[in-house]
Structure formats: structure tokens, C-alpha cells
Amino acid sequence: MVFLDMTAPIADGPVPGTYLARVKSAISKKSGAGSEMFSVELADAATDQKLCHDFIMLEGGGAALGRQKLLALGIPASFKAEIMAAELVGRLAYVALIEREYTDNKGVLRKNLSPDINDGAAGYWPSASPPPDLAARQAKIIASDDATIDGHAPF
């Protein structure tokens, strides 16, 4: 049995902005083209709220972006060894999220948040080296009426 309170407020999801994110889960996959990649779920490091899903390409056309993301997650530039997706779980990075629209496989237009690959190092920064304008980025989140949860900013 589960307790259900239908009168409780429903927290809105995250809004576009820059968050300190934690890799909540990661699995190894192959892209449609057969390239190795990690499929990761990113959560807000402060609240554990899911932020987004992302792919970190290890081979093929997206490998350069994938390496930038891995560097931000603390994988050294000199790394040369086998790596398992589980080794990413718990790692932190600042991630700039933007809203994207897409059409799902049933033809329905949907929206989600995803890293802004045109911002920073593929939208990621090391947790020890946040973007220099982090305060301004977070102020944009706070300014959004929908961005507060119980009156607190989502970071």
C-alpha cells in the first residue's frame, strides 16, 4: 500500500539553466550507427531531482563532444584503459540545460531539457571549475516564477 495525498502541491520539473549535476545512472550502449556510447541520467546534486538524459559518445562523430563531457566529469585527458559506465555514477559537473522540442515515434511534439552542446565544453564544466558567470546563470533560474520549489531555487 502507498500513501497518497491528492492535496499536496506537485513540484514542477527543472527549468533551463546551469545546475551542479550528478550522474545518477549510466549504462553502455551502441548508437544506431554502431558506435560505443554511455547513456546517462543527470540529477540535481542538491535535490536529486532528475534533470535530463544525455548520451556521451565514445566513438564516431560525437566522440569529440563526448571527450569534453568526460573531462568535465573528471576523466583525465591521459586516460587509456577500459572504462565501465558505472564508473561515471556519482561524478559531478556543472551542466547548462536548454529546452528542446522533438517529435516522438508516434508523431507527438514533446519538450525536454538537454545539455546545451554549444555552451562551454559541450555544455559541461568540471565541478571544481564552474562557468565564470555561474551567479548570473543561477539568477535566471531564480527569476523564473516556475523555477522555485517551496520558495527555494532548484540548485
CSV table of C-alpha atoms in Angstrom, one decimal:
chain,number,residue,atom,x,y,z
A,1,MET,CA,0.0,0.0,0.0
A,2,VAL,CA,1.1,3.6,-0.8
A,3,PHE,CA,0.1,6.8,1.0
A,4,LEU,CA,-1.3,9.3,-1.5
A,5,ASP,CA,-2.0,12.9,-0.7
A,6,MET,CA,-4.0,14.4,-3.6
A,7,THR,CA,-4.0,17.8,-1.9
A,8,ALA,CA,-0.2,18.1,-1.9
A,9,PRO,CA,1.4,20.5,-4.3
A,10,ILE,CA,3.0,19.0,-7.4
A,11,ALA,CA,6.6,20.2,-7.9
A,12,ASP,CA,7.3,21.4,-11.4
A,13,GLY,CA,10.2,19.9,-13.2
A,14,PRO,CA,13.5,21.7,-13.7
A,15,VAL,CA,13.8,24.8,-15.9
A,16,PRO,CA,16.5,25.7,-18.4
A,17,GLY,CA,19.6,26.9,-16.6
A,18,THR,CA,23.0,25.8,-15.3
A,19,TYR,CA,23.0,23.2,-12.5
A,20,LEU,CA,25.5,21.2,-10.5
A,21,ALA,CA,24.6,17.8,-11.7
A,22,ARG,CA,25.4,14.3,-10.6
A,23,VAL,CA,25.4,11.2,-12.8
A,24,LYS,CA,22.6,9.2,-11.3
A,25,SER,CA,22.8,6.3,-13.6
A,26,ALA,CA,24.9,5.2,-16.6
A,27,ILE,CA,24.8,2.3,-19.0
A,28,SER,CA,26.8,1.3,-22.0
A,29,LYS,CA,25.0,1.3,-25.4
A,30,LYS,CA,25.7,1.4,-29.1
A,31,SER,CA,24.3,4.1,-31.3
A,32,GLY,CA,22.3,3.4,-34.3
A,33,ALA,CA,25.5,3.6,-36.3
A,34,GLY,CA,27.1,1.0,-34.0
A,35,SER,CA,29.4,3.5,-32.1
A,36,GLU,CA,30.0,2.9,-28.4
A,37,MET,CA,28.4,5.4,-26.0
A,38,PHE,CA,27.2,5.9,-22.5
A,39,SER,CA,23.6,6.7,-21.8
A,40,VAL,CA,23.5,8.8,-18.6
A,41,GLU,CA,20.8,10.2,-16.4
A,42,LEU,CA,21.7,13.5,-14.7
A,43,ALA,CA,20.2,14.7,-11.4
A,44,ASP,CA,20.4,17.9,-9.5
A,45,ALA,CA,23.2,17.4,-7.0
A,46,ALA,CA,21.4,19.3,-4.3
A,47,THR,CA,17.9,17.8,-4.6
A,48,ASP,CA,18.4,14.6,-6.5
A,49,GLN,CA,15.6,15.7,-8.9
A,50,LYS,CA,16.1,14.3,-12.4
A,51,LEU,CA,17.4,17.0,-14.8
A,52,CYS,CA,17.8,15.2,-18.1
A,53,HIS,CA,19.1,12.2,-20.0
A,54,ASP,CA,22.2,12.5,-22.1
A,55,PHE,CA,24.4,10.4,-24.4
A,56,ILE,CA,28.2,10.5,-24.1
A,57,MET,CA,29.6,9.3,-27.4
A,58,LEU,CA,32.9,7.4,-27.2
A,59,GLU,CA,33.4,6.8,-30.9
A,60,GLY,CA,32.2,8.2,-34.2
A,61,GLY,CA,31.1,11.7,-35.0
A,62,GLY,CA,30.2,12.7,-31.5
A,63,ALA,CA,33.4,11.5,-29.8
A,64,ALA,CA,34.9,15.0,-29.6
A,65,LEU,CA,31.9,16.2,-27.6
A,66,GLY,CA,31.9,13.0,-25.6
A,67,ARG,CA,35.5,13.6,-24.5
A,68,GLN,CA,34.7,17.1,-23.4
A,69,LYS,CA,31.9,15.8,-21.2
A,70,LEU,CA,34.1,13.1,-19.8
A,71,LEU,CA,36.8,15.6,-19.0
A,72,ALA,CA,34.3,17.7,-17.1
A,73,LEU,CA,33.2,14.6,-15.2
A,74,GLY,CA,36.8,14.1,-14.1
A,75,ILE,CA,38.1,11.5,-16.5
A,76,PRO,CA,41.8,12.5,-17.1
A,77,ALA,CA,42.9,13.6,-20.6
A,78,SER,CA,45.6,10.9,-20.3
A,79,PHE,CA,43.2,8.1,-19.6
A,80,LYS,CA,43.9,4.9,-21.6
A,81,ALA,CA,42.1,1.9,-20.2
A,82,GLU,CA,38.8,0.0,-20.2
A,83,ILE,CA,36.1,2.1,-18.6
A,84,MET,CA,32.7,0.9,-17.4
A,85,ALA,CA,29.6,3.1,-17.4
A,86,ALA,CA,29.2,2.5,-13.6
A,87,GLU,CA,32.5,4.5,-13.1
A,88,LEU,CA,30.6,7.7,-14.1
A,89,VAL,CA,27.9,7.2,-11.4
A,90,GLY,CA,28.2,9.8,-8.7
A,91,ARG,CA,30.5,12.1,-10.7
A,92,LEU,CA,29.7,15.8,-10.6
A,93,ALA,CA,29.8,18.6,-13.3
A,94,TYR,CA,28.0,21.8,-13.9
A,95,VAL,CA,25.7,21.4,-16.9
A,96,ALA,CA,23.9,24.0,-18.9
A,97,LEU,CA,20.4,22.8,-19.9
A,98,ILE,CA,18.2,24.2,-22.6
A,99,GLU,CA,14.7,23.2,-23.6
A,100,ARG,CA,14.5,21.3,-26.9
A,101,GLU,CA,11.4,20.3,-28.9
A,102,TYR,CA,11.3,16.9,-30.7
A,103,THR,CA,8.7,14.6,-32.3
A,104,ASP,CA,8.4,11.2,-30.7
A,105,ASN,CA,8.0,8.0,-32.6
A,106,LYS,CA,4.2,8.4,-32.5
A,107,GLY,CA,4.4,11.9,-34.1
A,108,VAL,CA,3.7,13.8,-30.9
A,109,LEU,CA,5.6,17.1,-30.4
A,110,ARG,CA,7.3,16.9,-27.0
A,111,LYS,CA,9.8,19.1,-25.0
A,112,ASN,CA,12.6,18.1,-22.7
A,113,LEU,CA,15.8,19.6,-21.2
A,114,SER,CA,19.2,18.6,-22.6
A,115,PRO,CA,22.7,19.9,-22.3
A,116,ASP,CA,23.5,22.9,-24.5
A,117,ILE,CA,26.4,21.5,-26.5
A,118,ASN,CA,27.2,25.0,-27.8
A,119,ASP,CA,27.8,26.3,-24.3
A,120,GLY,CA,31.1,25.6,-22.5
A,121,ALA,CA,32.7,22.2,-23.1
A,122,ALA,CA,29.7,20.6,-24.7
A,123,GLY,CA,27.5,22.2,-22.0
A,124,TYR,CA,29.6,20.7,-19.2
A,125,TRP,CA,32.1,22.2,-16.7
A,126,PRO,CA,34.1,20.5,-14.0
A,127,SER,CA,32.5,20.8,-10.6
A,128,ALA,CA,35.7,22.5,-9.3
A,129,SER,CA,35.7,25.0,-12.2
A,130,PRO,CA,32.2,26.3,-12.7
A,131,PRO,CA,31.4,28.7,-15.6
A,132,PRO,CA,32.7,32.2,-14.7
A,133,ASP,CA,29.2,33.6,-15.0
A,134,LEU,CA,27.5,31.0,-12.7
A,135,ALA,CA,25.9,33.6,-10.5
A,136,ALA,CA,24.2,35.3,-13.4
A,137,ARG,CA,23.1,31.9,-14.8
A,138,GLN,CA,21.6,30.9,-11.4
A,139,ALA,CA,19.9,34.3,-11.1
A,140,LYS,CA,18.0,33.5,-14.4
A,141,ILE,CA,16.7,30.3,-12.8
A,142,ILE,CA,15.6,32.1,-9.6
A,143,ALA,CA,13.9,34.8,-11.7
A,144,SER,CA,11.6,32.3,-13.3
A,145,ASP,CA,8.3,32.1,-11.5
A,146,ASP,CA,8.1,28.4,-12.2
A,147,ALA,CA,11.7,27.7,-11.0
A,148,THR,CA,11.0,27.7,-7.3
A,149,ILE,CA,10.1,24.7,-5.2
A,150,ASP,CA,8.7,25.7,-1.9
A,151,GLY,CA,10.2,29.1,-2.4
A,152,HIS,CA,13.7,27.8,-3.0
A,153,ALA,CA,15.8,27.8,-6.2
A,154,PRO,CA,16.4,24.3,-7.8
A,155,PHE,CA,20.2,24.2,-7.2
